[in-house]
Short mmCIF file of C-alpha atoms and ligand atoms in Angstrom, two decimals:
data_model
loop_
_atom_site.label_atom_id
_atom_site.label_comp_id
_atom_site.label_asym_id
_atom_site.label_seq_id
_atom_site.Cartn_x
_atom_site.Cartn_y
_atom_site.Cartn_z
CA UNK A 1294 -0.07 0.22 0.11
CA UNK A 1295 1.07 3.71 -0.65
CA UNK A 1296 1.13 5.56 2.20
CA UNK A 1297 0.98 9.53 2.12
CA UNK A 1298 0.37 12.26 -0.80
CA UNK A 1299 0.93 12.22 -4.23
CA UNK A 1300 4.31 13.90 -4.77
CA UNK A 1301 4.84 16.50 -8.48
CA UNK A 1302 8.18 17.42 -8.81
CA UNK A 1303 9.32 20.58 -11.21
CA UNK A 1304 12.75 19.97 -11.89
CA UNK A 1305 14.77 22.87 -13.00
CA UNK A 1306 17.96 22.12 -14.39
CA UNK A 1307 20.48 24.24 -13.12
CA UNK A 1308 17.87 26.80 -11.29
CA UNK A 1309 20.14 28.53 -8.67
CA UNK A 1310 19.60 30.52 -6.11
CA UNK A 1311 20.98 34.05 -6.54
CA UNK A 1312 18.75 34.12 -9.44
CA UNK A 1313 15.47 32.94 -8.91
CA UNK A 1314 15.35 33.78 -5.63
CA UNK A 1315 17.00 37.25 -6.59
CA UNK A 1316 18.07 39.13 -9.21
CA UNK A 1317 15.66 37.85 -11.32
CA UNK A 1318 12.82 36.78 -8.67
CA UNK A 1319 9.80 39.59 -10.24
CA UNK A 1320 10.35 37.59 -13.56
CA UNK A 1321 8.93 34.43 -11.18
CA UNK A 1322 5.59 35.02 -9.81
CA UNK A 1323 3.92 31.55 -10.07
CA UNK A 1324 6.75 30.11 -8.74
CA UNK A 1325 6.75 33.09 -5.73
CA UNK A 1326 3.25 32.31 -4.93
CA UNK A 1327 3.83 28.94 -4.47
CA UNK A 1328 6.97 29.92 -1.87
CA UNK A 1329 4.78 31.95 0.16
CA UNK A 1330 2.47 28.85 0.81
CA UNK A 1331 5.34 26.72 1.38
CA UNK A 1332 8.94 26.66 2.25
CA UNK A 1333 12.32 27.40 -0.20
CA UNK A 1334 16.15 27.68 0.49
CA UNK A 1335 19.34 27.11 -1.50
CA UNK A 1336 19.99 23.67 -2.20
CA UNK A 1337 23.30 22.43 -1.54
CA UNK A 1338 24.52 20.21 -4.46
CA UNK A 1339 26.85 17.65 -4.90
CA UNK A 1340 30.85 17.26 -5.28
CA UNK A 1341 30.79 18.14 -8.38
CA UNK A 1342 27.50 20.07 -8.80
CA UNK A 1343 26.92 18.34 -12.34
CA UNK A 1344 23.91 17.44 -13.81
CA UNK A 1345 25.33 13.61 -14.07
CA UNK A 1346 25.08 12.50 -11.52
CA UNK A 1347 22.84 15.19 -9.72
CA UNK A 1348 19.35 13.61 -10.24
CA UNK A 1349 20.58 10.49 -9.65
CA UNK A 1350 22.10 11.47 -5.98
CA UNK A 1351 19.21 13.25 -5.60
CA UNK A 1352 16.64 10.96 -5.96
CA UNK A 1353 18.73 7.62 -4.42
CA UNK A 1354 20.28 9.75 -1.36
CA UNK A 1355 23.33 8.88 -2.22
CA UNK A 1356 26.89 10.47 -3.87
CA UNK A 1357 28.71 10.78 -6.80
CA UNK A 1358 31.24 8.11 -4.91
CA UNK A 1359 28.31 6.05 -4.21
CA UNK A 1360 27.20 5.98 -7.49
CA UNK A 1361 30.54 5.83 -8.88
CA UNK A 1362 29.59 8.53 -11.43
CA UNK A 1363 31.87 11.59 -11.33
CA UNK A 1364 30.47 13.29 -13.92
CA UNK A 1365 28.68 12.63 -17.64
CA UNK A 1366 32.12 10.82 -18.40
CA UNK A 1367 34.28 8.23 -16.15
CA UNK A 1368 37.16 6.25 -16.65
CA UNK A 1369 35.85 2.90 -17.08
CA UNK A 1370 38.88 1.14 -15.70
CA UNK A 1371 42.77 2.32 -14.80
CA UNK A 1372 43.77 1.91 -18.63
CA UNK A 1373 44.44 5.17 -21.15
CA UNK A 1374 41.48 4.34 -23.42
CA UNK A 1375 39.75 7.55 -22.42
CA UNK A 1376 36.21 8.34 -20.71
CA UNK A 1377 32.60 6.74 -21.25
CA UNK A 1378 29.23 7.99 -20.72
CA UNK A 1379 27.02 7.54 -17.96
CA UNK A 1380 23.41 6.04 -19.14
CA UNK A 1381 20.20 5.16 -17.02
CA UNK A 1382 22.38 1.61 -16.78
CA UNK A 1383 24.62 3.11 -14.92
CA UNK A 1384 22.86 3.70 -11.78
CA UNK A 1385 22.47 0.88 -9.59
CA UNK A 1386 21.08 2.67 -6.21
CA UNK A 1387 17.30 2.56 -5.96
CA UNK A 1388 15.93 5.73 -6.79
CA UNK A 1389 12.56 7.39 -5.08
CA UNK A 1390 10.13 5.27 -8.23
CA UNK A 1391 12.19 2.01 -7.81
CA UNK A 1392 11.22 1.81 -3.99
CA UNK A 1393 7.33 2.92 -4.81
CA UNK A 1394 7.38 1.29 -7.32
CA UNK A 1395 7.91 -2.32 -5.22
CA UNK A 1396 5.03 -0.94 -3.47
CA UNK A 1397 2.74 -1.03 -6.49
CA UNK A 1398 3.27 2.95 -6.63
CA UNK A 1399 3.03 4.59 -10.17
CA UNK A 1400 5.33 7.21 -11.45
CA UNK A 1401 5.39 9.27 -14.30
CA UNK A 1402 9.16 10.31 -15.09
CA UNK A 1403 9.74 13.20 -18.08
CA UNK A 1404 13.38 13.64 -18.92
CA UNK A 1405 14.97 12.96 -15.51
CA UNK A 1406 18.81 12.19 -16.51
CA UNK A 1407 20.56 9.86 -17.19
CA UNK A 1408 17.23 8.65 -18.63
CA UNK A 1409 18.53 7.03 -21.90
CA UNK A 1410 18.23 4.42 -22.13
CA UNK A 1411 14.41 4.32 -20.80
CA UNK A 1412 14.58 1.92 -17.99
CA UNK A 1413 11.15 0.07 -17.20
CA UNK A 1414 9.82 1.42 -14.27
CA UNK A 1415 6.38 0.77 -12.59
CA UNK A 1416 4.72 3.53 -14.56
CA UNK A 1417 5.60 5.66 -18.04
CA UNK A 1418 8.74 7.57 -18.55
CA UNK A 1419 10.32 9.51 -21.52
CA UNK A 1420 14.26 9.74 -21.46
CA UNK A 1421 16.19 12.78 -21.32
CA UNK A 1422 18.67 14.84 -22.76
CA UNK A 1423 21.11 12.23 -23.53
CA UNK A 1424 18.84 10.75 -25.66
CA UNK A 1425 20.75 10.00 -29.27
CA UNK A 1426 19.33 11.17 -32.27
CA UNK A 1427 19.73 7.35 -33.27
CA UNK A 1428 17.79 5.91 -30.67
CA UNK A 1429 15.08 3.66 -31.49
CA UNK A 1430 12.84 3.82 -28.45
CA UNK A 1431 12.48 7.18 -25.56
CA UNK A 1432 10.19 5.67 -23.98
CA UNK A 1433 9.02 3.46 -21.59
CA UNK A 1434 6.54 1.61 -22.05
CA UNK A 1435 6.94 1.77 -25.92
CA UNK A 1436 3.40 3.30 -27.13
CA UNK A 1437 3.87 5.72 -24.89
CA UNK A 1438 6.02 7.76 -27.93
CA UNK A 1439 2.82 7.94 -29.93
CA UNK A 1440 0.74 9.55 -27.41
CA UNK A 1441 3.72 11.93 -27.00
CA UNK A 1442 3.78 12.42 -30.70
CA UNK A 1443 -0.05 12.93 -31.10
CA UNK A 1444 0.11 15.62 -28.51
CA UNK A 1445 2.40 17.85 -30.13
CA UNK A 1446 0.54 17.39 -33.55
CA UNK A 1447 4.21 16.65 -35.93
CA UNK A 1448 6.38 18.68 -33.96
CA UNK A 1449 9.16 17.06 -32.93
CA UNK A 1450 9.48 16.69 -29.13
CA UNK A 1451 12.97 18.02 -28.17
CA UNK A 1452 15.40 16.44 -25.57
CA UNK A 1453 17.72 19.35 -26.03
CA UNK A 1454 19.37 21.73 -28.05
CA UNK A 1455 21.96 19.39 -30.34
CA UNK A 1456 25.44 21.19 -30.23
CA UNK A 1457 23.79 23.98 -28.58
CA UNK A 1458 27.81 25.73 -28.20
CA UNK A 1459 28.19 25.83 -32.08
CA UNK A 1460 24.37 26.33 -33.23
CA UNK A 1461 24.69 30.61 -32.78
CA UNK A 1462 22.44 32.42 -30.50
CA UNK A 1463 19.52 33.27 -32.64
CA UNK A 1464 18.82 29.90 -33.10
CA UNK A 1465 19.59 28.97 -29.47
CA UNK A 1466 16.82 31.20 -28.65
CA UNK A 1467 14.43 30.03 -31.11
CA UNK A 1468 14.78 26.21 -30.24
CA UNK A 1469 14.96 27.05 -26.59
CA UNK A 1470 11.30 28.20 -26.13
CA UNK A 1471 10.47 25.48 -28.76
CA UNK A 1472 11.87 23.12 -25.97
CA UNK A 1473 10.61 24.19 -22.84
CA UNK A 1474 6.88 24.77 -24.62
CA UNK A 1475 7.00 21.16 -25.77
CA UNK A 1476 8.11 19.75 -23.06
CA UNK A 1477 5.90 21.16 -20.37
CA UNK A 1478 2.77 20.48 -23.00
CA UNK A 1479 3.94 16.94 -22.80
CA UNK A 1480 4.05 17.32 -18.84
CA UNK A 1481 0.64 18.61 -19.12
CA UNK A 1482 -0.84 15.88 -20.64
CA UNK A 1483 0.52 12.92 -18.72
CA UNK A 1484 -0.17 14.87 -15.71
CA UNK A 1485 -3.78 14.38 -16.14
CA UNK A 1486 -3.85 10.91 -18.12
CA UNK A 1487 -1.96 8.81 -15.52
CA UNK A 1488 -2.60 8.00 -12.48
CA UNK A 1489 0.05 8.54 -11.23
CA UNK A 1490 1.67 8.86 -7.46
CA UNK A 1491 5.24 10.57 -8.31
CA UNK A 1492 5.37 12.92 -10.82
CA UNK A 1493 8.72 14.52 -11.63
CA UNK A 1494 9.96 16.38 -14.84
CA UNK A 1495 13.24 17.83 -15.80
CA UNK A 1496 13.76 21.22 -17.96
CA UNK A 1497 17.32 21.81 -19.56
CA UNK A 1498 16.13 25.20 -20.55
CA UNK A 1499 17.60 27.41 -18.04
CA UNK A 1500 21.02 25.27 -18.26
CA UNK A 1501 21.13 26.09 -21.80
CA UNK A 1502 19.84 29.24 -21.60
CA UNK A 1503 22.22 30.50 -18.91
CA UNK A 1504 25.65 28.18 -20.40
CA UNK A 1505 25.11 30.75 -23.75
CA UNK A 1506 23.66 33.79 -22.79
CA UNK A 1507 24.90 34.76 -19.39
CA UNK A 1508 27.53 37.50 -21.09
CA UNK A 1509 24.31 39.00 -22.25
CA UNK A 1510 22.76 39.86 -19.38
CA UNK A 1511 25.50 40.21 -16.24
CA UNK A 1512 26.99 43.47 -16.36
CA UNK A 1513 29.95 42.18 -14.02
CA UNK A 1514 30.67 39.09 -16.79
CA UNK A 1515 34.09 39.88 -18.95
CA UNK A 1516 32.44 39.19 -22.27
CA UNK A 1517 29.22 41.76 -21.27
CA UNK A 1518 28.50 44.14 -23.97
CA UNK A 1519 26.16 47.05 -22.78
CA UNK A 1520 22.61 47.03 -25.32
CA UNK A 1521 23.36 43.93 -26.79
CA UNK A 1522 20.37 41.97 -29.11
CA UNK A 1523 20.54 39.36 -26.07
CA UNK A 1524 20.29 41.85 -22.80
CA UNK A 1525 16.99 40.16 -22.43
CA UNK A 1526 17.26 37.01 -22.93
CA UNK A 1527 17.29 35.93 -19.75
CA UNK A 1528 14.31 38.31 -18.01
CA UNK A 1529 12.12 37.29 -21.15
CA UNK A 1530 13.46 33.17 -20.67
CA UNK A 1531 12.48 33.54 -16.84
CA UNK A 1532 8.93 34.77 -17.50
CA UNK A 1533 8.32 32.43 -19.97
CA UNK A 1534 9.46 29.45 -17.85
CA UNK A 1535 7.68 30.60 -14.78
CA UNK A 1536 4.55 31.16 -17.29
CA UNK A 1537 4.37 26.81 -18.55
CA UNK A 1538 5.64 26.10 -14.59
CA UNK A 1539 1.81 28.16 -13.38
CA UNK A 1540 -0.24 26.45 -16.27
CA UNK A 1541 1.73 23.05 -14.71
CA UNK A 1542 1.15 24.31 -10.82
CA UNK A 1543 -3.28 24.50 -12.10
CA UNK A 1544 -3.30 20.83 -13.27
CA UNK A 1545 -1.76 18.87 -9.72
CA UNK A 1546 -4.26 18.30 -7.34
CA UNK A 1547 -5.13 20.29 -4.27
CA UNK A 1548 -3.98 17.52 -2.16
CA UNK A 1549 -0.64 16.74 -3.65
CA UNK A 1550 2.67 18.11 -2.57
CA UNK A 1551 4.67 19.91 -5.12
CA UNK A 1552 8.48 20.44 -5.35
CA UNK A 1553 10.16 22.88 -8.13
CA UNK A 1554 14.04 22.10 -7.37
CA UNK A 1555 17.25 22.13 -9.19
CA UNK A 1556 20.50 19.89 -9.52
CA UNK A 1557 22.89 22.62 -8.83
CA UNK A 1558 23.69 26.48 -9.77
CA UNK A 1559 25.27 28.59 -11.97
CA UNK A 1560 27.62 30.96 -11.75
CA UNK A 1561 29.30 33.32 -14.60
CA UNK A 1562 32.41 32.04 -16.32
CA UNK A 1563 35.23 33.99 -16.01
CA UNK A 1564 37.19 32.05 -18.43
CA UNK A 1565 38.88 28.36 -18.81
CA UNK A 1566 42.01 26.88 -17.55
CA UNK A 1567 44.38 24.26 -19.46
CA UNK A 1568 44.52 21.79 -17.11
CA UNK A 1569 47.34 20.16 -19.46
CA UNK A 1570 49.94 22.80 -20.73
CA UNK A 1571 50.14 23.82 -16.48
CA UNK A 1572 50.87 20.06 -16.02
CA UNK A 1573 53.14 20.23 -18.77
CA UNK A 1574 54.14 23.78 -17.59
CA UNK A 1575 54.90 21.66 -14.25
CA UNK A 1576 56.69 18.79 -15.76
CA UNK A 1577 53.72 16.55 -15.08
CA UNK A 1578 52.69 15.54 -18.34
CA UNK A 1579 55.28 14.96 -21.19
CA UNK A 1580 54.96 14.39 -24.97
CA UNK A 1581 56.69 12.10 -27.14
CA UNK A 1582 56.98 14.05 -30.35
CA UNK A 1583 56.19 17.56 -30.36
CA UNK A 1584 52.40 18.87 -30.59
CA UNK A 1585 51.35 20.24 -33.75
CA UNK A 1586 48.81 22.52 -32.11
CA UNK A 1587 46.01 22.44 -30.08
CA UNK A 1588 45.15 18.81 -28.89
CA UNK A 1589 41.92 16.65 -27.45
CA UNK A 1590 44.30 15.20 -24.59
CA UNK A 1591 42.59 11.77 -25.50
CA UNK A 1592 44.85 12.06 -29.37
CA UNK A 1593 47.87 13.82 -27.69
CA UNK A 1594 50.95 11.70 -28.03
CA UNK A 1595 51.69 11.14 -24.65
CA UNK A 1596 54.80 9.60 -23.60
CA UNK A 1597 53.37 7.41 -20.63
CA UNK A 1598 56.86 6.58 -19.26
CA UNK A 1599 57.58 10.23 -18.13
CA UNK A 1600 53.85 11.33 -17.26
CA UNK A 1601 52.85 11.64 -13.59
CA UNK A 1602 49.58 13.39 -14.01
CA UNK A 1603 47.09 13.83 -16.83
CA UNK A 1604 43.46 16.06 -17.03
CA UNK A 1605 40.20 15.82 -18.00
CA UNK A 1606 38.28 19.19 -19.32
CA UNK A 1607 34.46 20.36 -18.14
CA UNK A 1608 32.67 22.40 -15.69
CA UNK A 1609 35.92 20.89 -13.14
CA UNK A 1610 39.01 19.73 -13.68
CA UNK A 1611 39.97 15.96 -13.33
CA UNK A 1612 43.05 15.04 -12.34
CA UNK A 1613 44.49 11.57 -12.95
CA UNK A 1614 47.63 9.89 -11.66
CA UNK A 1615 49.70 7.63 -13.48
CA UNK A 1616 50.37 4.71 -10.69
CA UNK A 1617 53.03 1.91 -11.03
CA UNK A 1618 50.78 -1.26 -10.84
CA UNK A 1619 47.59 0.93 -11.40
CA UNK A 1620 48.18 2.35 -14.66
CA UNK A 1621 49.24 0.17 -17.80
CA UNK A 1622 52.70 1.97 -17.58
CA UNK A 1623 52.37 3.74 -14.41
CA UNK A 1624 55.04 5.48 -13.02
CA UNK A 1625 54.69 6.73 -9.22
CA UNK A 1626 55.28 4.35 -6.95
CA UNK A 1627 52.13 3.49 -4.81
CA UNK A 1628 53.63 4.59 -1.79
CA UNK A 1629 54.59 7.97 -2.56
CA UNK A 1630 50.70 8.40 -4.04
CA UNK A 1631 49.75 10.62 -1.20
CA UNK A 1632 52.81 12.79 -1.33
CA UNK A 1633 52.10 13.37 -4.80
CA UNK A 1634 48.29 14.20 -4.48
CA UNK A 1635 48.99 16.68 -1.79
CA UNK A 1636 51.86 18.40 -3.92
CA UNK A 1637 49.62 19.09 -6.56
CA UNK A 1638 46.98 19.84 -4.18
CA UNK A 1639 49.13 22.36 -2.50
CA UNK A 1640 50.36 23.96 -6.48
CA UNK A 1641 47.10 24.13 -7.70
CA UNK A 1642 45.69 25.90 -4.16
CA UNK A 1643 48.41 28.22 -4.85
CA UNK A 1644 47.80 29.07 -8.42
CA UNK A 1645 47.41 32.83 -9.53
CA UNK A 1646 44.92 33.84 -12.39
CA UNK A 1647 45.76 35.90 -15.63
CA UNK A 1648 46.31 39.12 -13.40
CA UNK A 1649 48.46 37.56 -11.05
CA UNK A 1650 46.03 37.28 -8.09
CA UNK A 1651 45.39 34.48 -6.24
CA UNK A 1652 42.82 32.04 -8.28
CA UNK A 1653 41.31 30.38 -5.46
CA UNK A 1654 41.43 27.72 -6.59
CA UNK A 1655 39.99 24.53 -4.03
CA UNK A 1656 41.17 20.93 -4.97
CA UNK A 1657 39.29 18.04 -3.22
CA UNK A 1658 40.36 14.16 -3.08
CA UNK A 1659 37.34 11.91 -3.37
CA UNK A 1660 37.91 10.10 -0.08
CA UNK A 1661 37.23 13.08 1.73
CA UNK A 1662 34.26 13.94 0.00
CA UNK A 1663 32.24 11.05 0.26
CA UNK A 1664 31.98 8.29 2.38
CA UNK A 1665 32.26 5.32 -0.47
CA UNK A 1666 34.64 5.91 -3.49
CA UNK A 1667 33.26 3.01 -6.28
CA UNK A 1668 34.35 2.88 -9.86
CA UNK A 1669 37.53 4.74 -11.03
CA UNK A 1670 37.22 8.14 -9.45
CA UNK A 1671 39.60 10.94 -10.43
CA UNK A 1672 42.40 11.45 -8.32
CA UNK A 1673 41.67 14.92 -7.75
CA UNK A 1674 39.04 17.11 -8.23
CA UNK A 1675 39.56 20.39 -9.11
CA UNK A 1676 37.55 23.59 -9.00
CA UNK A 1677 39.78 26.06 -10.57
CA UNK A 1678 38.14 30.13 -9.12
CA UNK A 1679 35.76 27.95 -6.71
CA UNK A 1680 34.37 27.17 -9.97
CA UNK A 1681 34.88 30.57 -11.85
CA UNK A 1682 36.83 29.03 -14.51
CA UNK A 1683 36.37 25.55 -16.11
CA UNK A 1684 38.71 22.92 -17.03
CA UNK A 1685 39.89 22.52 -20.76
CA UNK A 1686 40.78 19.45 -21.99
CA UNK A 1687 43.19 19.86 -24.91
CA UNK A 1688 46.83 20.70 -24.25
CA UNK A 1689 49.22 22.36 -26.70
CA UNK A 1690 47.38 26.04 -26.17
CA UNK A 1691 49.13 29.35 -26.50
CA UNK A 1692 48.55 29.81 -22.92
CA UNK A 1693 47.37 27.96 -19.49
CA UNK A 1694 44.13 30.84 -19.46
CA UNK A 1695 41.90 31.15 -22.11
CA UNK A 1696 38.50 32.96 -22.96
CA UNK A 1697 37.78 30.56 -25.75
CA UNK A 1698 36.97 26.82 -24.10
CA UNK A 1699 37.41 23.66 -26.15
CA UNK A 1700 33.77 22.64 -26.26
CA UNK A 1701 32.35 26.55 -28.07
CA UNK A 1702 31.61 29.39 -25.92
CA UNK A 1703 30.48 29.03 -22.94
CA UNK A 1704 28.84 32.46 -19.88
CA UNK A 1705 28.04 30.29 -17.18
CA UNK A 1706 29.65 27.34 -15.16
CA UNK A 1707 28.06 25.45 -12.38
CA UNK A 1708 27.66 26.20 -9.26
CA UNK A 1709 26.69 24.68 -5.91
CA UNK A 1710 23.50 26.65 -4.78
CA UNK A 1711 20.55 25.20 -6.84
CA UNK A 1712 16.82 26.24 -5.39
CA UNK A 1713 14.27 24.01 -3.18
CA UNK A 1714 10.76 24.52 -2.75
CA UNK A 1715 7.69 22.52 -1.18
CA UNK A 1716 4.18 23.32 -0.87
CA UNK A 1717 1.13 21.71 0.38
CA UNK A 1718 2.09 19.06 2.78
CA UNK A 1719 0.54 19.58 5.94
CA UNK A 1720 2.20 21.22 8.84
CA UNK A 1721 5.26 21.65 6.98
CA UNK A 1722 7.63 24.81 8.09
CA UNK A 1723 7.16 27.91 5.88
CA UNK A 1724 9.57 30.55 5.04
CA UNK A 1725 13.23 30.49 4.32
CA UNK A 1726 14.86 27.50 5.48
CA UNK A 1727 18.13 27.39 5.54
CA UNK A 1728 20.42 23.77 5.51
CA UNK A 1729 19.07 21.84 2.53
CA UNK A 1730 21.17 19.54 0.96
CA UNK A 1731 20.27 17.78 -2.47
CA UNK A 1732 21.06 14.07 -1.17
CA UNK A 1733 18.22 14.37 1.29
CA UNK A 1734 15.31 15.41 -1.16
CA UNK A 1735 15.02 12.02 -2.37
CA UNK A 1736 14.94 10.66 1.45
CA UNK A 1737 12.11 12.95 2.12
CA UNK A 1738 9.72 12.13 -0.46
CA UNK A 1739 10.52 8.80 0.59
CA UNK A 1740 9.76 9.59 3.87
CA UNK A 1741 6.24 11.41 2.35
CA UNK A 1742 5.69 7.94 0.91
CA UNK A 1743 6.44 6.16 4.34
CA UNK A 1744 9.27 4.49 2.98
CA UNK A 1745 12.58 4.24 4.93
CA UNK A 1746 15.87 5.36 3.39
CA UNK A 1747 17.53 2.47 1.79
CA UNK A 1748 20.85 0.76 3.53
CA UNK A 1749 23.80 2.66 1.95
CA UNK A 1750 22.29 5.60 1.50
CA UNK A 1751 23.16 8.68 3.20
CA UNK A 1752 20.69 11.54 2.52
CA UNK A 1753 18.65 11.75 5.45
CA UNK A 1754 14.74 13.11 5.67
CA UNK A 1755 14.47 17.24 6.29
CA UNK A 1756 10.67 16.61 6.96
ZN1 ZN V 2543 22.07 20.21 -14.37
#
């Protein structure tokens, strides 16, 4: 038997507390109306604050270490074969819908990452933004796709904006509104048609908006130009998104608990740090032949017999050590592993920016961040400038610092402070609440359903 109220979660990928509760609050009247009847607060994301695995950590109450998923891409083993992409199959810890399903409770999951391939669920599932164009099926059950296509009347359902960093701003702007419109249209259909106990959707629009247009809106961004043609992109999209949220809220039954949340926040990005060029300069990374230009690290002619460490790009820096007996041509004696890690931490954290001032870089050992470290974790997790700078994965760059990154222009990086709003629970606290954590959301929802937090989860119900 299912206890407790039905629960509906509207996930806004990358919704940042300083914007939603602050600078752009006036653009979100529907969300603020919901807040006025419930509780809200900053939601502290995971380390690192990345979409995959953040949503999975949230809904299973676990850390990335417990899932063995440290970002979109992970090492499969200790070979030099590069990184592989996480999928829905990578998550092995039970999430809210798994535990609910075992008790006969039914879920609607719309775009919750990682949601491809669309693993069976007790209920209905539409896969996520990682769905490849070649996907044969994107729903569970398979027939659900026909309902979506009928609902959209021939317009394609948009999982994401493919190659959004390269397509030009006009195109992204148009696709952004179309993607959000169609996702919420499908959400309204499913929330009305399906007999769900748990409903959850994730909209990617804010994430894409912020990565592409942050510099158009924020006068503090190094690339901001007053009067640029996209100066109003942020307020326009926030207001539009809020209107879609409002139309969905109207369809959620009065006796349901409603949650609006994000997986992480965002902040302006100052630029990129070329982690591998830095490692070369410091003598940790060596090539067997001169580089002929800017080269992805996976294609670089690395001389493994003389390489101590290499790095990868992304919103945060991943640093890997070449350890004897662990990597095929490891050079660091296992007994010196901690010494080398500590030396790299000290050098990275002492690093200065292009202006000669301390960059404020923070470096973490996975073993100090997670209670359990499974799979193949990076040896070090690097927040350049405390996430004001991203990590660039190529090597052979003319400088350690760049304002162009390896995956196209980007105005924002991820940050810790996401959002959480909950309304509809009788007797719940109201107003602003401190200390909310992403990994506690799943256990809180489980608690609402009368389900005990599974063994191994570290999140706790904050009810
Ligand atoms: Zn995200």
